Amino acid sequence: MSVLFDVADHVARVTIDRPDRMNAIDTATHRRLGEIWDEVESNPDIRCAVLTGAGDRAFSAGADLKDDTGMSGVDYWKGLSRNGYRGISLRHMSTPVIARVNGLALGGGLEMVLGCDIVIAADTARFALPEAKVGRVPLDGGMLLLPRLIPRNIAVGMMMTGRMVPASEMARYGLVNAVVPFADLDDEVNTWVTDILSAAPLSLRAIKAVARQTASLSVHEAYETGAPELALALRSDDADEGVLAFREKRAPVWRGR
């Protein structure tokens, strides 16, 4: 299996398991990731997902350029686009996703990071979009999302040169939530997972939906936009449970409804 998938205690853990290929994404891995994300979205018991790569060298080196598909670069990317880049794109996800960046996040690997909601990186991690060096372009989020998430000139400079940026620098630009020694990476990720699970699931989905759907709108337009997830959260049983638990000085019991 090129991807490990485990669900326990409301958390899905997804690990790209191709350490000998720097966890690069070939067609089989891309297909499997798409199946996993569909399963995560269809399972209401999953409240959080953690995405990472196997080993300590790479989160993912992006597309596997040694993948013998028999297709040209254009045909390869057209094939991915017909499926909405379903495996490496997390734009469609309503479930909160944490990126556990254990090493290099290059090309499509960085684009997967851009689709996550929270990014925790080892201090040895580095980020790059080197597509231009092999005659391609960062089609799935790199050109569109990176200039919106970090300063525009920094993003364009990364894409035009392919240079690698250390995790500490990406944290200063605001892309990374926390940078820790590799030995502390799992503890830091688990702390964030615990905090997410302590919050109401429908509230989290509403926050994610509104933040993403209004990102390119003016403040006035954003206030006029009503995401269905927002109404669902405000009218939910969990909304009542949260207030009741606060008054009774106990931990809330979330039911996701």
XYZ file of C-alpha atoms in Angstrom:
257
model
C 0.000 0.000 0.000
C 1.360 3.411 -0.949
C -0.792 5.195 1.657
C -1.426 4.166 5.247
C -4.873 5.032 6.574
C -6.031 4.621 10.157
C -9.050 5.957 12.025
C -9.228 5.975 15.831
C -10.779 8.234 18.449
C -12.365 10.543 15.839
C -9.010 11.119 14.089
C -7.995 9.935 10.619
C -4.252 9.569 10.140
C -3.083 9.519 6.533
C 0.548 8.685 5.777
C 2.054 8.687 2.291
C 4.203 5.572 2.551
C 6.822 5.763 -0.204
C 9.923 6.805 1.756
C 12.240 5.283 -0.868
C 10.739 7.748 -3.382
C 10.667 10.690 -0.930
C 6.909 10.047 -0.653
C 6.424 11.289 -4.205
C 2.947 10.886 -5.661
C 2.534 8.425 -8.533
C -0.806 7.684 -10.185
C -1.663 4.807 -7.818
C -0.911 6.942 -4.760
C -2.910 9.838 -6.174
C -5.875 7.543 -6.760
C -5.662 6.070 -3.261
C -5.447 9.484 -1.628
C -8.602 10.521 -3.467
C -10.421 7.449 -2.152
C -9.247 8.182 1.381
C -10.349 11.820 1.322
C -13.781 10.729 0.072
C -14.013 8.255 2.944
C -12.959 10.876 5.494
C -15.604 13.296 4.230
C -18.340 10.656 4.282
C -17.642 9.528 7.854
C -19.257 11.888 10.400
C -17.343 10.188 13.206
C -14.075 11.652 11.861
C -13.561 15.113 13.315
C -9.962 15.714 12.297
C -7.415 14.343 9.821
C -3.623 14.364 10.044
C -1.627 14.138 6.814
C 2.069 13.266 6.779
C 4.788 11.308 4.984
C 6.657 8.223 6.113
C 10.152 8.558 7.538
C 12.077 11.677 8.470
C 13.261 12.938 5.062
C 10.134 14.046 3.232
C 6.518 14.976 3.717
C 6.187 14.574 -0.054
C 8.427 15.469 -2.977
C 5.352 16.065 -5.148
C 4.657 14.323 -8.440
C 6.788 11.240 -9.090
C 8.550 12.187 -12.317
C 9.686 8.566 -12.717
C 6.082 7.355 -12.812
C 5.821 5.640 -16.215
C 2.330 6.631 -17.269
C 3.170 6.928 -20.943
C 1.550 10.381 -20.933
C 3.087 13.731 -21.802
C 3.234 16.442 -19.163
C 0.126 18.093 -20.599
C -1.831 14.823 -20.740
C -0.745 13.905 -17.229
C -1.967 17.170 -15.736
C -5.163 17.064 -17.819
C -5.867 13.662 -16.334
C -5.440 15.002 -12.826
C -7.542 18.079 -13.530
C -10.441 15.992 -14.843
C -10.591 14.457 -11.382
C -10.175 17.826 -9.675
C -6.669 16.833 -8.502
C -8.672 14.827 -6.003
C -5.717 13.097 -4.400
C -3.419 16.037 -3.752
C -6.073 18.730 -3.460
C -7.743 19.307 -0.135
C -9.813 22.282 -1.262
C -13.008 20.241 -1.144
C -12.478 19.044 2.440
C -14.859 20.202 5.160
C -13.072 18.139 7.813
C -10.242 19.999 9.588
C -6.864 18.771 8.309
C -3.490 19.120 10.025
C -0.294 18.823 7.990
C 2.464 17.055 9.933
C 5.433 18.222 7.870
C 8.243 15.844 8.747
C 10.661 16.827 5.982
C 10.726 18.193 2.442
C 7.411 19.500 1.056
C 8.073 20.073 -2.621
C 5.776 20.792 -5.562
C 2.543 18.902 -5.043
C 3.731 18.157 -1.514
C 3.678 21.863 -0.691
C 0.375 22.219 -2.515
C -1.105 19.586 -0.192
C 0.192 21.630 2.739
C -1.539 24.714 1.289
C -4.830 22.826 1.405
C -4.491 22.028 5.099
C -5.897 24.184 7.900
C -3.070 23.854 10.419
C 0.587 23.232 9.596
C 3.018 21.779 12.129
C 6.581 21.372 10.881
C 9.796 19.844 12.101
C 12.640 22.331 12.237
C 14.348 20.279 9.514
C 11.437 20.716 7.064
C 11.848 22.772 3.914
C 9.320 23.991 1.366
C 9.613 24.636 -2.381
C 7.711 24.815 -5.665
C 10.350 23.715 -8.214
C 7.998 22.973 -11.135
C 9.490 25.641 -13.408
C 12.838 23.831 -13.247
C 11.313 20.817 -15.009
C 9.164 22.750 -17.471
C 5.945 22.548 -15.501
C 3.909 24.888 -13.307
C 2.336 24.516 -9.832
C -1.224 24.041 -11.050
C -2.925 22.781 -7.921
C -2.866 25.750 -5.608
C 0.728 26.894 -5.846
C 0.177 29.791 -8.223
C -3.174 30.749 -6.711
C -2.980 29.982 -2.999
C 0.634 30.641 -2.046
C 0.554 34.379 -3.009
C -2.584 34.705 -0.855
C -1.139 32.938 2.167
C 2.314 34.537 2.274
C 3.669 37.833 0.871
C 3.210 37.965 -2.898
C 6.842 38.623 -3.821
C 8.073 35.844 -1.553
C 5.629 33.417 -3.195
C 6.504 34.453 -6.746
C 10.194 34.333 -5.921
C 9.811 30.776 -4.667
C 7.973 29.706 -7.816
C 10.349 31.428 -10.231
C 13.513 30.099 -8.626
C 12.396 26.841 -7.021
C 14.458 27.711 -3.969
C 13.850 25.826 -0.736
C 12.620 27.789 2.251
C 13.186 26.475 5.804
C 10.265 25.897 8.143
C 11.304 28.722 10.459
C 11.132 31.204 7.575
C 7.745 29.899 6.408
C 6.510 30.327 9.967
C 7.546 33.996 9.877
C 5.552 34.395 6.658
C 2.520 32.900 8.397
C 2.161 29.587 6.559
C 3.300 27.378 9.446
C 1.567 27.353 12.838
C 4.411 25.789 14.816
C 7.986 24.634 14.257
C 9.463 22.092 16.663
C 12.420 19.687 16.788
C 11.649 16.472 14.896
C 11.626 14.520 18.167
C 8.771 16.724 19.417
C 6.724 16.683 16.210
C 4.194 14.038 17.239
C 3.633 15.592 20.665
C 2.987 18.989 19.075
C 0.606 17.543 16.487
C -1.270 15.600 19.153
C -1.661 18.746 21.239
C -3.362 20.461 18.305
C -5.507 17.379 17.659
C -6.648 17.390 21.285
C -7.569 21.058 21.061
C -9.552 20.464 17.867
C -11.436 17.531 19.374
C -12.382 19.694 22.359
C -14.332 22.007 20.037
C -17.770 21.360 18.550
C -17.449 19.516 15.195
C -20.125 21.580 13.452
C -18.571 24.810 14.689
C -15.228 23.753 13.212
C -16.805 22.962 9.839
C -18.622 26.294 9.855
C -15.441 28.214 10.689
C -13.559 26.425 7.907
C -16.333 26.969 5.371
C -16.751 30.676 6.071
C -12.996 31.347 6.188
C -12.472 29.688 2.815
C -15.571 30.903 1.029
C -15.002 34.540 1.979
C -11.203 34.683 1.554
C -11.371 36.691 -1.680
C -14.332 38.877 -0.694
C -14.428 42.333 0.820
C -15.471 42.512 4.468
C -18.906 43.825 3.438
C -19.402 41.043 0.905
C -18.206 38.461 3.419
C -20.778 39.568 5.997
C -23.487 39.198 3.341
C -22.436 35.646 2.547
C -24.252 32.967 4.506
C -22.641 29.526 4.440
C -25.104 26.679 5.115
C -22.571 25.200 7.543
C -22.915 28.318 9.678
C -26.682 28.019 10.048
C -26.339 24.303 10.773
C -23.871 24.938 13.591
C -25.906 27.714 15.198
C -29.097 25.628 15.186
C -27.470 22.409 16.337
C -27.951 20.460 19.552
C -24.237 21.002 20.176
C -24.816 24.768 20.354
C -27.141 24.191 23.289
C -24.855 21.574 24.816
C -21.865 23.917 24.769
C -23.662 26.613 26.747
C -25.163 24.076 29.148
C -21.786 22.455 29.781
C -20.234 25.855 30.457
C -22.917 26.669 33.014
C -22.585 23.262 34.653
C -18.786 23.570 34.705
C -18.171 20.312 32.847
C -16.695 19.217 29.546
C -19.249 19.246 26.724
C -20.306 16.027 25.056
C -20.321 16.760 21.334
C -22.619 14.742 19.094
C -22.085 16.563 15.827
C -25.736 17.362 15.383
